[in-house]
Amino acid sequence: MPNPNFLTGLTSGFTPVIDAGFSFDRYRHVDLSVNNAELSQAQLDSPEAMQEYLNEFLRKKGGTIAWGGYNEHRGLYKRSGLFSAAEEEGLIRNRHIGIDVWAPAGTAILAVLNGRIHSFKDNNNFGDYGPTIILEHESEAGKFYTLYGHLQRKSLEHLQVGQEVKQGERIASLGDASENGNYAPHLHFQIILDLQGKEGDYPGVSNTKDLEFYLNNCPDPGLLLKIDKIN
């Protein structure tokens, strides 16, 4: 598995993954971890309540877009058997291995790098990604992939495997709770070094037992987005 540091050199500065009309200075980092005492399980369990929390957070912080979540221990997934079916604590999937960007439904999703469409799928289980696109990229370190989840269903129409995309090109739009797995509208963006033969889907949440593998295989998306310097 290549050293993920090669990713840093592929973008030269802040690289938006949603509509570039939302400027760098409008982003605010949000903590959705179990350590956030202001966030109740009731807010996590309802897309509407989650959106209200985010709206109030952004109002207080003076921002427009909330982002965060890499390697975050969350209670968000307790509501779905897709993540919480395991009885042993170490096997419960609650460690987020991508970055979430919380923005209004319909917001344009942009390709972060030049690439091609590897695969796409509507992962329509409760609490899942909903419509999802995976792009394949070439680098000196070899192939790697970026995943874009929680999209509008119409984003998958007319796509073709192998279709070329350019950095900054609109590839999709954000879905609402009726089609995105039942979440407040947001993009799940993830880097994957080894897709392990999967198509249109890849785990975005890990248990603690497998966390080291997934953090190595799914490096911090901030390496590409250069988003970590935003308050």
mmCIF file with all atom_site columns, C-alpha atoms in Angstrom:
data_model
loop_
_atom_site.group_PDB
_atom_site.id
_atom_site.type_symbol
_atom_site.label_atom_id
_atom_site.label_alt_id
_atom_site.label_comp_id
_atom_site.label_asym_id
_atom_site.label_entity_id
_atom_site.label_seq_id
_atom_site.pdbx_PDB_ins_code
_atom_site.Cartn_x
_atom_site.Cartn_y
_atom_site.Cartn_z
_atom_site.occupancy
_atom_site.B_iso_or_equiv
_atom_site.pdbx_formal_charge
_atom_site.auth_seq_id
_atom_site.auth_comp_id
_atom_site.auth_asym_id
_atom_site.auth_atom_id
_atom_site.pdbx_PDB_model_num
ATOM 1   C CA . MET A 1 1   ? 0.000   0.000  0.000   1.00 0.00 ? 1   MET A CA 1
ATOM 2   C CA . PRO A 1 2   ? 1.581   3.349  -1.037  1.00 0.00 ? 2   PRO A CA 1
ATOM 3   C CA . ASN A 1 3   ? 2.532   6.037  1.449   1.00 0.00 ? 3   ASN A CA 1
ATOM 4   C CA . PRO A 1 4   ? -0.460  8.432  1.454   1.00 0.00 ? 4   PRO A CA 1
ATOM 5   C CA . ASN A 1 5   ? 1.796   11.476 1.479   1.00 0.00 ? 5   ASN A CA 1
ATOM 6   C CA . PHE A 1 6   ? 1.822   11.345 -2.335  1.00 0.00 ? 6   PHE A CA 1
ATOM 7   C CA . LEU A 1 7   ? -1.734  12.698 -2.207  1.00 0.00 ? 7   LEU A CA 1
ATOM 8   C CA . THR A 1 8   ? -0.594  16.039 -0.786  1.00 0.00 ? 8   THR A CA 1
ATOM 9   C CA . GLY A 1 9   ? 1.172   17.014 -4.005  1.00 0.00 ? 9   GLY A CA 1
ATOM 10  C CA . LEU A 1 10  ? -1.842  16.338 -6.233  1.00 0.00 ? 10  LEU A CA 1
ATOM 11  C CA . THR A 1 11  ? -3.584  19.584 -5.228  1.00 0.00 ? 11  THR A CA 1
ATOM 12  C CA . SER A 1 12  ? -1.899  22.934 -4.624  1.00 0.00 ? 12  SER A CA 1
ATOM 13  C CA . GLY A 1 13  ? -4.350  24.493 -2.178  1.00 0.00 ? 13  GLY A CA 1
ATOM 14  C CA . PHE A 1 14  ? -7.953  24.423 -1.030  1.00 0.00 ? 14  PHE A CA 1
ATOM 15  C CA . THR A 1 15  ? -9.772  22.202 -3.535  1.00 0.00 ? 15  THR A CA 1
ATOM 16  C CA . PRO A 1 16  ? -13.567 22.300 -3.278  1.00 0.00 ? 16  PRO A CA 1
ATOM 17  C CA . VAL A 1 17  ? -15.576 19.102 -3.536  1.00 0.00 ? 17  VAL A CA 1
ATOM 18  C CA . ILE A 1 18  ? -18.878 21.002 -3.579  1.00 0.00 ? 18  ILE A CA 1
ATOM 19  C CA . ASP A 1 19  ? -20.014 24.044 -5.569  1.00 0.00 ? 19  ASP A CA 1
ATOM 20  C CA . ALA A 1 20  ? -17.088 26.445 -5.716  1.00 0.00 ? 20  ALA A CA 1
ATOM 21  C CA . GLY A 1 21  ? -19.561 29.271 -4.992  1.00 0.00 ? 21  GLY A CA 1
ATOM 22  C CA . PHE A 1 22  ? -19.162 28.358 -1.317  1.00 0.00 ? 22  PHE A CA 1
ATOM 23  C CA . SER A 1 23  ? -15.852 30.067 -0.636  1.00 0.00 ? 23  SER A CA 1
ATOM 24  C CA . PHE A 1 24  ? -13.099 28.848 1.670   1.00 0.00 ? 24  PHE A CA 1
ATOM 25  C CA . ASP A 1 25  ? -13.928 31.367 4.385   1.00 0.00 ? 25  ASP A CA 1
ATOM 26  C CA . ARG A 1 26  ? -17.525 30.111 4.716   1.00 0.00 ? 26  ARG A CA 1
ATOM 27  C CA . TYR A 1 27  ? -16.541 26.644 5.994   1.00 0.00 ? 27  TYR A CA 1
ATOM 28  C CA . ARG A 1 28  ? -16.647 25.776 9.690   1.00 0.00 ? 28  ARG A CA 1
ATOM 29  C CA . HIS A 1 29  ? -15.392 22.584 11.313  1.00 0.00 ? 29  HIS A CA 1
ATOM 30  C CA . VAL A 1 30  ? -18.104 20.758 13.264  1.00 0.00 ? 30  VAL A CA 1
ATOM 31  C CA . ASP A 1 31  ? -17.598 18.090 15.938  1.00 0.00 ? 31  ASP A CA 1
ATOM 32  C CA . LEU A 1 32  ? -20.186 15.307 15.630  1.00 0.00 ? 32  LEU A CA 1
ATOM 33  C CA . SER A 1 33  ? -18.312 12.901 17.881  1.00 0.00 ? 33  SER A CA 1
ATOM 34  C CA . VAL A 1 34  ? -19.467 11.270 21.100  1.00 0.00 ? 34  VAL A CA 1
ATOM 35  C CA . ASN A 1 35  ? -17.345 13.897 22.887  1.00 0.00 ? 35  ASN A CA 1
ATOM 36  C CA . ASN A 1 36  ? -19.670 16.729 21.875  1.00 0.00 ? 36  ASN A CA 1
ATOM 37  C CA . ALA A 1 37  ? -21.841 17.213 24.954  1.00 0.00 ? 37  ALA A CA 1
ATOM 38  C CA . GLU A 1 38  ? -24.099 19.664 23.095  1.00 0.00 ? 38  GLU A CA 1
ATOM 39  C CA . LEU A 1 39  ? -25.216 16.992 20.616  1.00 0.00 ? 39  LEU A CA 1
ATOM 40  C CA . SER A 1 40  ? -27.942 14.619 21.812  1.00 0.00 ? 40  SER A CA 1
ATOM 41  C CA . GLN A 1 41  ? -28.803 11.190 20.422  1.00 0.00 ? 41  GLN A CA 1
ATOM 42  C CA . ALA A 1 42  ? -32.265 12.551 19.575  1.00 0.00 ? 42  ALA A CA 1
ATOM 43  C CA . GLN A 1 43  ? -30.645 15.109 17.276  1.00 0.00 ? 43  GLN A CA 1
ATOM 44  C CA . LEU A 1 44  ? -28.559 12.400 15.631  1.00 0.00 ? 44  LEU A CA 1
ATOM 45  C CA . ASP A 1 45  ? -31.552 10.124 15.087  1.00 0.00 ? 45  ASP A CA 1
ATOM 46  C CA . SER A 1 46  ? -33.605 12.603 13.045  1.00 0.00 ? 46  SER A CA 1
ATOM 47  C CA . PRO A 1 47  ? -32.502 14.243 9.781   1.00 0.00 ? 47  PRO A CA 1
ATOM 48  C CA . GLU A 1 48  ? -34.670 17.253 10.603  1.00 0.00 ? 48  GLU A CA 1
ATOM 49  C CA . ALA A 1 49  ? -33.251 17.628 14.115  1.00 0.00 ? 49  ALA A CA 1
ATOM 50  C CA . MET A 1 50  ? -29.717 17.175 12.771  1.00 0.00 ? 50  MET A CA 1
ATOM 51  C CA . GLN A 1 51  ? -30.304 19.920 10.214  1.00 0.00 ? 51  GLN A CA 1
ATOM 52  C CA . GLU A 1 52  ? -31.612 22.238 12.929  1.00 0.00 ? 52  GLU A CA 1
ATOM 53  C CA . TYR A 1 53  ? -28.477 21.581 14.975  1.00 0.00 ? 53  TYR A CA 1
ATOM 54  C CA . LEU A 1 54  ? -26.240 22.337 11.977  1.00 0.00 ? 54  LEU A CA 1
ATOM 55  C CA . ASN A 1 55  ? -28.181 25.495 11.100  1.00 0.00 ? 55  ASN A CA 1
ATOM 56  C CA . GLU A 1 56  ? -27.791 26.809 14.647  1.00 0.00 ? 56  GLU A CA 1
ATOM 57  C CA . PHE A 1 57  ? -24.112 25.811 14.731  1.00 0.00 ? 57  PHE A CA 1
ATOM 58  C CA . LEU A 1 58  ? -23.421 27.702 11.507  1.00 0.00 ? 58  LEU A CA 1
ATOM 59  C CA . ARG A 1 59  ? -25.412 30.708 12.689  1.00 0.00 ? 59  ARG A CA 1
ATOM 60  C CA . LYS A 1 60  ? -23.303 30.909 15.849  1.00 0.00 ? 60  LYS A CA 1
ATOM 61  C CA . LYS A 1 61  ? -20.045 30.370 13.956  1.00 0.00 ? 61  LYS A CA 1
ATOM 62  C CA . GLY A 1 62  ? -20.865 32.740 11.120  1.00 0.00 ? 62  GLY A CA 1
ATOM 63  C CA . GLY A 1 63  ? -20.421 30.136 8.387   1.00 0.00 ? 63  GLY A CA 1
ATOM 64  C CA . THR A 1 64  ? -22.368 28.523 5.574   1.00 0.00 ? 64  THR A CA 1
ATOM 65  C CA . ILE A 1 65  ? -20.864 25.036 5.214   1.00 0.00 ? 65  ILE A CA 1
ATOM 66  C CA . ALA A 1 66  ? -20.077 22.561 8.021   1.00 0.00 ? 66  ALA A CA 1
ATOM 67  C CA . TRP A 1 67  ? -17.412 19.924 7.508   1.00 0.00 ? 67  TRP A CA 1
ATOM 68  C CA . GLY A 1 68  ? -15.472 17.289 9.450   1.00 0.00 ? 68  GLY A CA 1
ATOM 69  C CA . GLY A 1 69  ? -15.569 13.740 10.653  1.00 0.00 ? 69  GLY A CA 1
ATOM 70  C CA . TYR A 1 70  ? -12.394 11.932 9.640   1.00 0.00 ? 70  TYR A CA 1
ATOM 71  C CA . ASN A 1 71  ? -11.571 9.233  12.223  1.00 0.00 ? 71  ASN A CA 1
ATOM 72  C CA . GLU A 1 72  ? -14.424 10.537 14.355  1.00 0.00 ? 72  GLU A CA 1
ATOM 73  C CA . HIS A 1 73  ? -16.109 8.250  16.914  1.00 0.00 ? 73  HIS A CA 1
ATOM 74  C CA . ARG A 1 74  ? -19.813 8.897  16.356  1.00 0.00 ? 74  ARG A CA 1
ATOM 75  C CA . GLY A 1 75  ? -23.134 7.961  17.890  1.00 0.00 ? 75  GLY A CA 1
ATOM 76  C CA . LEU A 1 76  ? -24.855 8.781  14.587  1.00 0.00 ? 76  LEU A CA 1
ATOM 77  C CA . TYR A 1 77  ? -24.928 5.166  13.452  1.00 0.00 ? 77  TYR A CA 1
ATOM 78  C CA . LYS A 1 78  ? -26.711 3.661  16.452  1.00 0.00 ? 78  LYS A CA 1
ATOM 79  C CA . ARG A 1 79  ? -30.052 4.143  14.726  1.00 0.00 ? 79  ARG A CA 1
ATOM 80  C CA . SER A 1 80  ? -29.201 1.759  11.866  1.00 0.00 ? 80  SER A CA 1
ATOM 81  C CA . GLY A 1 81  ? -28.707 -1.997 12.115  1.00 0.00 ? 81  GLY A CA 1
ATOM 82  C CA . LEU A 1 82  ? -26.384 -1.635 9.134   1.00 0.00 ? 82  LEU A CA 1
ATOM 83  C CA . PHE A 1 83  ? -23.727 -0.387 11.580  1.00 0.00 ? 83  PHE A CA 1
ATOM 84  C CA . SER A 1 84  ? -24.813 -1.466 15.061  1.00 0.00 ? 84  SER A CA 1
ATOM 85  C CA . ALA A 1 85  ? -25.930 -5.078 14.610  1.00 0.00 ? 85  ALA A CA 1
ATOM 86  C CA . ALA A 1 86  ? -22.793 -6.455 16.285  1.00 0.00 ? 86  ALA A CA 1
ATOM 87  C CA . GLU A 1 87  ? -23.061 -7.120 20.013  1.00 0.00 ? 87  GLU A CA 1
ATOM 88  C CA . GLU A 1 88  ? -19.371 -6.823 20.871  1.00 0.00 ? 88  GLU A CA 1
ATOM 89  C CA . GLU A 1 89  ? -18.232 -3.220 21.329  1.00 0.00 ? 89  GLU A CA 1
ATOM 90  C CA . GLY A 1 90  ? -15.096 -3.650 19.206  1.00 0.00 ? 90  GLY A CA 1
ATOM 91  C CA . LEU A 1 91  ? -17.176 -4.900 16.270  1.00 0.00 ? 91  LEU A CA 1
ATOM 92  C CA . ILE A 1 92  ? -19.721 -2.065 16.227  1.00 0.00 ? 92  ILE A CA 1
ATOM 93  C CA . ARG A 1 93  ? -19.056 0.240  13.280  1.00 0.00 ? 93  ARG A CA 1
ATOM 94  C CA . ASN A 1 94  ? -18.905 3.786  14.625  1.00 0.00 ? 94  ASN A CA 1
ATOM 95  C CA . ARG A 1 95  ? -15.564 5.240  13.400  1.00 0.00 ? 95  ARG A CA 1
ATOM 96  C CA . HIS A 1 96  ? -16.027 7.497  10.393  1.00 0.00 ? 96  HIS A CA 1
ATOM 97  C CA . ILE A 1 97  ? -13.294 7.171  7.744   1.00 0.00 ? 97  ILE A CA 1
ATOM 98  C CA . GLY A 1 98  ? -14.221 9.952  5.333   1.00 0.00 ? 98  GLY A CA 1
ATOM 99  C CA . ILE A 1 99  ? -14.966 13.673 5.502   1.00 0.00 ? 99  ILE A CA 1
ATOM 100 C CA . ASP A 1 100 ? -18.547 14.935 5.526   1.00 0.00 ? 100 ASP A CA 1
ATOM 101 C CA . VAL A 1 101 ? -19.445 18.280 3.968   1.00 0.00 ? 101 VAL A CA 1
ATOM 102 C CA . TRP A 1 102 ? -22.897 19.431 5.102   1.00 0.00 ? 102 TRP A CA 1
ATOM 103 C CA . ALA A 1 103 ? -24.621 21.563 2.462   1.00 0.00 ? 103 ALA A CA 1
ATOM 104 C CA . PRO A 1 104 ? -28.134 22.067 1.036   1.00 0.00 ? 104 PRO A CA 1
ATOM 105 C CA . ALA A 1 105 ? -29.770 19.366 -1.086  1.00 0.00 ? 105 ALA A CA 1
ATOM 106 C CA . GLY A 1 106 ? -29.128 20.026 -4.759  1.00 0.00 ? 106 GLY A CA 1
ATOM 107 C CA . THR A 1 107 ? -25.638 21.450 -4.162  1.00 0.00 ? 107 THR A CA 1
ATOM 108 C CA . ALA A 1 108 ? -23.269 20.590 -7.004  1.00 0.00 ? 108 ALA A CA 1
ATOM 109 C CA . ILE A 1 109 ? -20.629 17.928 -6.306  1.00 0.00 ? 109 ILE A CA 1
ATOM 110 C CA . LEU A 1 110 ? -17.278 18.463 -8.012  1.00 0.00 ? 110 LEU A CA 1
ATOM 111 C CA . ALA A 1 111 ? -14.587 15.987 -9.034  1.00 0.00 ? 111 ALA A CA 1
ATOM 112 C CA . VAL A 1 112 ? -11.564 16.685 -6.852  1.00 0.00 ? 112 VAL A CA 1
ATOM 113 C CA . LEU A 1 113 ? -9.112  15.370 -9.459  1.00 0.00 ? 113 LEU A CA 1
ATOM 114 C CA . ASN A 1 114 ? -9.027  14.285 -13.082 1.00 0.00 ? 114 ASN A CA 1
ATOM 115 C CA . GLY A 1 115 ? -10.164 10.698 -13.366 1.00 0.00 ? 115 GLY A CA 1
ATOM 116 C CA . ARG A 1 116 ? -12.754 8.343  -14.761 1.00 0.00 ? 116 ARG A CA 1
ATOM 117 C CA . ILE A 1 117 ? -15.931 6.782  -13.464 1.00 0.00 ? 117 ILE A CA 1
ATOM 118 C CA . HIS A 1 118 ? -15.017 3.440  -11.942 1.00 0.00 ? 118 HIS A CA 1
ATOM 119 C CA . SER A 1 119 ? -18.499 2.473  -10.759 1.00 0.00 ? 119 SER A CA 1
ATOM 120 C CA . PHE A 1 120 ? -21.762 3.776  -9.316  1.00 0.00 ? 120 PHE A CA 1
ATOM 121 C CA . LYS A 1 121 ? -24.659 2.346  -7.335  1.00 0.00 ? 121 LYS A CA 1
ATOM 122 C CA . ASP A 1 122 ? -27.744 3.267  -5.321  1.00 0.00 ? 122 ASP A CA 1
ATOM 123 C CA . ASN A 1 123 ? -26.946 1.851  -1.871  1.00 0.00 ? 123 ASN A CA 1
ATOM 124 C CA . ASN A 1 124 ? -30.506 2.268  -0.667  1.00 0.00 ? 124 ASN A CA 1
ATOM 125 C CA . ASN A 1 125 ? -30.453 0.627  2.777   1.00 0.00 ? 125 ASN A CA 1
ATOM 126 C CA . PHE A 1 126 ? -31.569 2.786  5.717   1.00 0.00 ? 126 PHE A CA 1
ATOM 127 C CA . GLY A 1 127 ? -28.499 4.667  6.941   1.00 0.00 ? 127 GLY A CA 1
ATOM 128 C CA . ASP A 1 128 ? -26.429 3.742  3.863   1.00 0.00 ? 128 ASP A CA 1
ATOM 129 C CA . TYR A 1 129 ? -24.869 6.020  1.220   1.00 0.00 ? 129 TYR A CA 1
ATOM 130 C CA . GLY A 1 130 ? -27.841 6.151  -1.097  1.00 0.00 ? 130 GLY A CA 1
ATOM 131 C CA . PRO A 1 131 ? -26.643 7.029  -4.632  1.00 0.00 ? 131 PRO A CA 1
ATOM 132 C CA . THR A 1 132 ? -22.855 6.757  -4.799  1.00 0.00 ? 132 THR A CA 1
ATOM 133 C CA . ILE A 1 133 ? -20.154 7.425  -7.406  1.00 0.00 ? 133 ILE A CA 1
ATOM 134 C CA . ILE A 1 134 ? -16.575 6.120  -7.280  1.00 0.00 ? 134 ILE A CA 1
ATOM 135 C CA . LEU A 1 135 ? -13.888 7.720  -9.446  1.00 0.00 ? 135 LEU A CA 1
ATOM 136 C CA . GLU A 1 136 ? -10.590 6.082  -10.375 1.00 0.00 ? 136 GLU A CA 1
ATOM 137 C CA . HIS A 1 137 ? -7.411  8.157  -10.542 1.00 0.00 ? 137 HIS A CA 1
ATOM 138 C CA . GLU A 1 138 ? -3.892  7.530  -11.826 1.00 0.00 ? 138 GLU A CA 1
ATOM 139 C CA . SER A 1 139 ? -0.757  8.721  -10.053 1.00 0.00 ? 139 SER A CA 1
ATOM 140 C CA . GLU A 1 140 ? 2.931   7.876  -9.916  1.00 0.00 ? 140 GLU A CA 1
ATOM 141 C CA . ALA A 1 141 ? 2.138   5.811  -6.819  1.00 0.00 ? 141 ALA A CA 1
ATOM 142 C CA . GLY A 1 142 ? -0.481  3.822  -8.747  1.00 0.00 ? 142 GLY A CA 1
ATOM 143 C CA . LYS A 1 143 ? -4.255  3.831  -8.990  1.00 0.00 ? 143 LYS A CA 1
ATOM 144 C CA . PHE A 1 144 ? -6.462  5.086  -6.195  1.00 0.00 ? 144 PHE A CA 1
ATOM 145 C CA . TYR A 1 145 ? -10.117 6.037  -5.832  1.00 0.00 ? 145 TYR A CA 1
ATOM 146 C CA . THR A 1 146 ? -12.417 8.746  -4.491  1.00 0.00 ? 146 THR A CA 1
ATOM 147 C CA . LEU A 1 147 ? -15.950 8.015  -3.294  1.00 0.00 ? 147 LEU A CA 1
ATOM 148 C CA . TYR A 1 148 ? -18.847 10.493 -3.333  1.00 0.00 ? 148 TYR A CA 1
ATOM 149 C CA . GLY A 1 149 ? -21.902 9.379  -1.333  1.00 0.00 ? 149 GLY A CA 1
ATOM 150 C CA . HIS A 1 150 ? -25.416 10.629 -0.394  1.00 0.00 ? 150 HIS A CA 1
ATOM 151 C CA . LEU A 1 151 ? -26.261 11.961 -3.857  1.00 0.00 ? 151 LEU A CA 1
ATOM 152 C CA . GLN A 1 152 ? -29.481 12.559 -5.773  1.00 0.00 ? 152 GLN A CA 1
ATOM 153 C CA . ARG A 1 153 ? -30.727 9.513  -7.657  1.00 0.00 ? 153 ARG A CA 1
ATOM 154 C CA . LYS A 1 154 ? -30.816 11.445 -10.891 1.00 0.00 ? 154 LYS A CA 1
ATOM 155 C CA . SER A 1 155 ? -27.043 11.904 -10.530 1.00 0.00 ? 155 SER A CA 1
ATOM 156 C CA . LEU A 1 156 ? -26.626 8.270  -11.586 1.00 0.00 ? 156 LEU A CA 1
ATOM 157 C CA . GLU A 1 157 ? -28.613 8.687  -14.797 1.00 0.00 ? 157 GLU A CA 1
ATOM 158 C CA . HIS A 1 158 ? -26.632 8.549  -18.040 1.00 0.00 ? 158 HIS A CA 1
ATOM 159 C CA . LEU A 1 159 ? -23.349 7.710  -16.300 1.00 0.00 ? 159 LEU A CA 1
ATOM 160 C CA . GLN A 1 160 ? -21.004 5.281  -18.006 1.00 0.00 ? 160 GLN A CA 1
ATOM 161 C CA . VAL A 1 161 ? -18.166 3.265  -16.519 1.00 0.00 ? 161 VAL A CA 1
ATOM 162 C CA . GLY A 1 162 ? -14.909 4.632  -17.912 1.00 0.00 ? 162 GLY A CA 1
ATOM 163 C CA . GLN A 1 163 ? -16.354 8.088  -18.564 1.00 0.00 ? 163 GLN A CA 1
ATOM 164 C CA . GLU A 1 164 ? -13.627 10.719 -18.182 1.00 0.00 ? 164 GLU A CA 1
ATOM 165 C CA . VAL A 1 165 ? -14.070 13.582 -15.709 1.00 0.00 ? 165 VAL A CA 1
ATOM 166 C CA . LYS A 1 166 ? -12.001 16.692 -15.136 1.00 0.00 ? 166 LYS A CA 1
ATOM 167 C CA . GLN A 1 167 ? -10.989 18.296 -11.855 1.00 0.00 ? 167 GLN A CA 1
ATOM 168 C CA . GLY A 1 168 ? -13.688 20.759 -10.813 1.00 0.00 ? 168 GLY A CA 1
ATOM 169 C CA . GLU A 1 169 ? -16.311 19.241 -13.140 1.00 0.00 ? 169 GLU A CA 1
ATOM 170 C CA . ARG A 1 170 ? -19.813 18.813 -11.727 1.00 0.00 ? 170 ARG A CA 1
ATOM 171 C CA . ILE A 1 171 ? -20.424 15.079 -11.422 1.00 0.00 ? 171 ILE A CA 1
ATOM 172 C CA . ALA A 1 172 ? -23.522 14.955 -9.191  1.00 0.00 ? 172 ALA A CA 1
ATOM 173 C CA . SER A 1 173 ? -25.848 16.807 -6.815  1.00 0.00 ? 173 SER A CA 1
ATOM 174 C CA . LEU A 1 174 ? -26.529 16.275 -3.119  1.00 0.00 ? 174 LEU A CA 1
ATOM 175 C CA . GLY A 1 175 ? -29.619 14.272 -2.224  1.00 0.00 ? 175 GLY A CA 1
ATOM 176 C CA . ASP A 1 176 ? -32.133 14.935 0.529   1.00 0.00 ? 176 ASP A CA 1
ATOM 177 C CA . ALA A 1 177 ? -33.185 12.565 3.313   1.00 0.00 ? 177 ALA A CA 1
ATOM 178 C CA . SER A 1 178 ? -35.698 10.784 1.070   1.00 0.00 ? 178 SER A CA 1
ATOM 179 C CA . GLU A 1 179 ? -32.923 9.408  -1.143  1.00 0.00 ? 179 GLU A CA 1
ATOM 180 C CA . ASN A 1 180 ? -29.580 9.783  0.671   1.00 0.00 ? 180 ASN A CA 1
ATOM 181 C CA . GLY A 1 181 ? -29.959 7.082  3.334   1.00 0.00 ? 181 GLY A CA 1
ATOM 182 C CA . ASN A 1 182 ? -32.123 9.250  5.630   1.00 0.00 ? 182 ASN A CA 1
ATOM 183 C CA . TYR A 1 183 ? -29.614 11.917 6.655   1.00 0.00 ? 183 TYR A CA 1
ATOM 184 C CA . ALA A 1 184 ? -29.553 15.679 6.676   1.00 0.00 ? 184 ALA A CA 1
ATOM 185 C CA . PRO A 1 185 ? -28.089 16.611 3.263   1.00 0.00 ? 185 PRO A CA 1
ATOM 186 C CA . HIS A 1 186 ? -24.331 16.166 3.102   1.00 0.00 ? 186 HIS A CA 1
ATOM 187 C CA . LEU A 1 187 ? -21.560 14.695 0.995   1.00 0.00 ? 187 LEU A CA 1
ATOM 188 C CA . HIS A 1 188 ? -19.485 11.780 2.261   1.00 0.00 ? 188 HIS A CA 1
ATOM 189 C CA . PHE A 1 189 ? -16.105 12.095 0.531   1.00 0.00 ? 189 PHE A CA 1
ATOM 190 C CA . GLN A 1 190 ? -13.507 9.364  0.960   1.00 0.00 ? 190 GLN A CA 1
ATOM 191 C CA . ILE A 1 191 ? -10.141 8.355  -0.484  1.00 0.00 ? 191 ILE A CA 1
ATOM 192 C CA . ILE A 1 192 ? -9.564  4.632  -1.052  1.00 0.00 ? 192 ILE A CA 1
ATOM 193 C CA . LEU A 1 193 ? -6.184  3.190  -2.001  1.00 0.00 ? 193 LEU A CA 1
ATOM 194 C CA . ASP A 1 194 ? -7.334  -0.427 -2.504  1.00 0.00 ? 194 ASP A CA 1
ATOM 195 C CA . LEU A 1 195 ? -10.971 -0.841 -3.469  1.00 0.00 ? 195 LEU A CA 1
ATOM 196 C CA . GLN A 1 196 ? -10.736 -4.573 -2.713  1.00 0.00 ? 196 GLN A CA 1
ATOM 197 C CA . GLY A 1 197 ? -12.799 -5.524 -5.744  1.00 0.00 ? 197 GLY A CA 1
ATOM 198 C CA . LYS A 1 198 ? -15.871 -3.520 -4.707  1.00 0.00 ? 198 LYS A CA 1
ATOM 199 C CA . GLU A 1 199 ? -18.001 -1.537 -7.129  1.00 0.00 ? 199 GLU A CA 1
ATOM 200 C CA . GLY A 1 200 ? -20.198 1.447  -6.303  1.00 0.00 ? 200 GLY A CA 1
ATOM 201 C CA . ASP A 1 201 ? -19.702 0.939  -2.589  1.00 0.00 ? 201 ASP A CA 1
ATOM 202 C CA . TYR A 1 202 ? -17.005 0.746  0.065   1.00 0.00 ? 202 TYR A CA 1
ATOM 203 C CA . PRO A 1 203 ? -17.226 0.931  3.893   1.00 0.00 ? 203 PRO A CA 1
ATOM 204 C CA . GLY A 1 204 ? -17.254 4.504  5.154   1.00 0.00 ? 204 GLY A CA 1
ATOM 205 C CA . VAL A 1 205 ? -17.485 3.554  8.816   1.00 0.00 ? 205 VAL A CA 1
ATOM 206 C CA . SER A 1 206 ? -15.227 1.074  10.634  1.00 0.00 ? 206 SER A CA 1
ATOM 207 C CA . ASN A 1 207 ? -15.260 -0.791 13.911  1.00 0.00 ? 207 ASN A CA 1
ATOM 208 C CA . THR A 1 208 ? -12.337 -0.360 16.297  1.00 0.00 ? 208 THR A CA 1
ATOM 209 C CA . LYS A 1 209 ? -11.013 -3.857 15.537  1.00 0.00 ? 209 LYS A CA 1
ATOM 210 C CA . ASP A 1 210 ? -10.401 -3.006 11.861  1.00 0.00 ? 210 ASP A CA 1
ATOM 211 C CA . LEU A 1 211 ? -9.768  0.718  12.273  1.00 0.00 ? 211 LEU A CA 1
ATOM 212 C CA . GLU A 1 212 ? -6.006  0.629  11.663  1.00 0.00 ? 212 GLU A CA 1
ATOM 213 C CA . PHE A 1 213 ? -6.484  -1.109 8.311   1.00 0.00 ? 213 PHE A CA 1
ATOM 214 C CA . TYR A 1 214 ? -9.170  1.306  7.166   1.00 0.00 ? 214 TYR A CA 1
ATOM 215 C CA . LEU A 1 215 ? -7.258  4.417  8.233   1.00 0.00 ? 215 LEU A CA 1
ATOM 216 C CA . ASN A 1 216 ? -4.273  3.150  6.230   1.00 0.00 ? 216 ASN A CA 1
ATOM 217 C CA . ASN A 1 217 ? -6.404  2.236  3.213   1.00 0.00 ? 217 ASN A CA 1
ATOM 218 C CA . CYS A 1 218 ? -8.542  5.391  3.433   1.00 0.00 ? 218 CYS A CA 1
ATOM 219 C CA . PRO A 1 219 ? -6.195  8.321  4.175   1.00 0.00 ? 219 PRO A CA 1
ATOM 220 C CA . ASP A 1 220 ? -7.448  11.667 5.438   1.00 0.00 ? 220 ASP A CA 1
ATOM 221 C CA . PRO A 1 221 ? -9.317  13.394 2.567   1.00 0.00 ? 221 PRO A CA 1
ATOM 222 C CA . GLY A 1 222 ? -7.867  16.645 3.858   1.00 0.00 ? 222 GLY A CA 1
ATOM 223 C CA . LEU A 1 223 ? -4.662  15.658 2.059   1.00 0.00 ? 223 LEU A CA 1
ATOM 224 C CA . LEU A 1 224 ? -6.478  16.475 -1.192  1.00 0.00 ? 224 LEU A CA 1
ATOM 225 C CA . LEU A 1 225 ? -9.016  19.076 -0.084  1.00 0.00 ? 225 LEU A CA 1
ATOM 226 C CA . LYS A 1 226 ? -6.527  21.109 1.992   1.00 0.00 ? 226 LYS A CA 1
ATOM 227 C CA . ILE A 1 227 ? -9.512  21.795 4.209   1.00 0.00 ? 227 ILE A CA 1
ATOM 228 C CA . ASP A 1 228 ? -7.831  21.272 7.570   1.00 0.00 ? 228 ASP A CA 1
ATOM 229 C CA . LYS A 1 229 ? -6.702  24.894 7.826   1.00 0.00 ? 229 LYS A CA 1
ATOM 230 C CA . ILE A 1 230 ? -10.306 26.109 7.914   1.00 0.00 ? 230 ILE A CA 1
ATOM 231 C CA . ASN A 1 231 ? -11.709 27.015 11.336  1.00 0.00 ? 231 ASN A CA 1
#
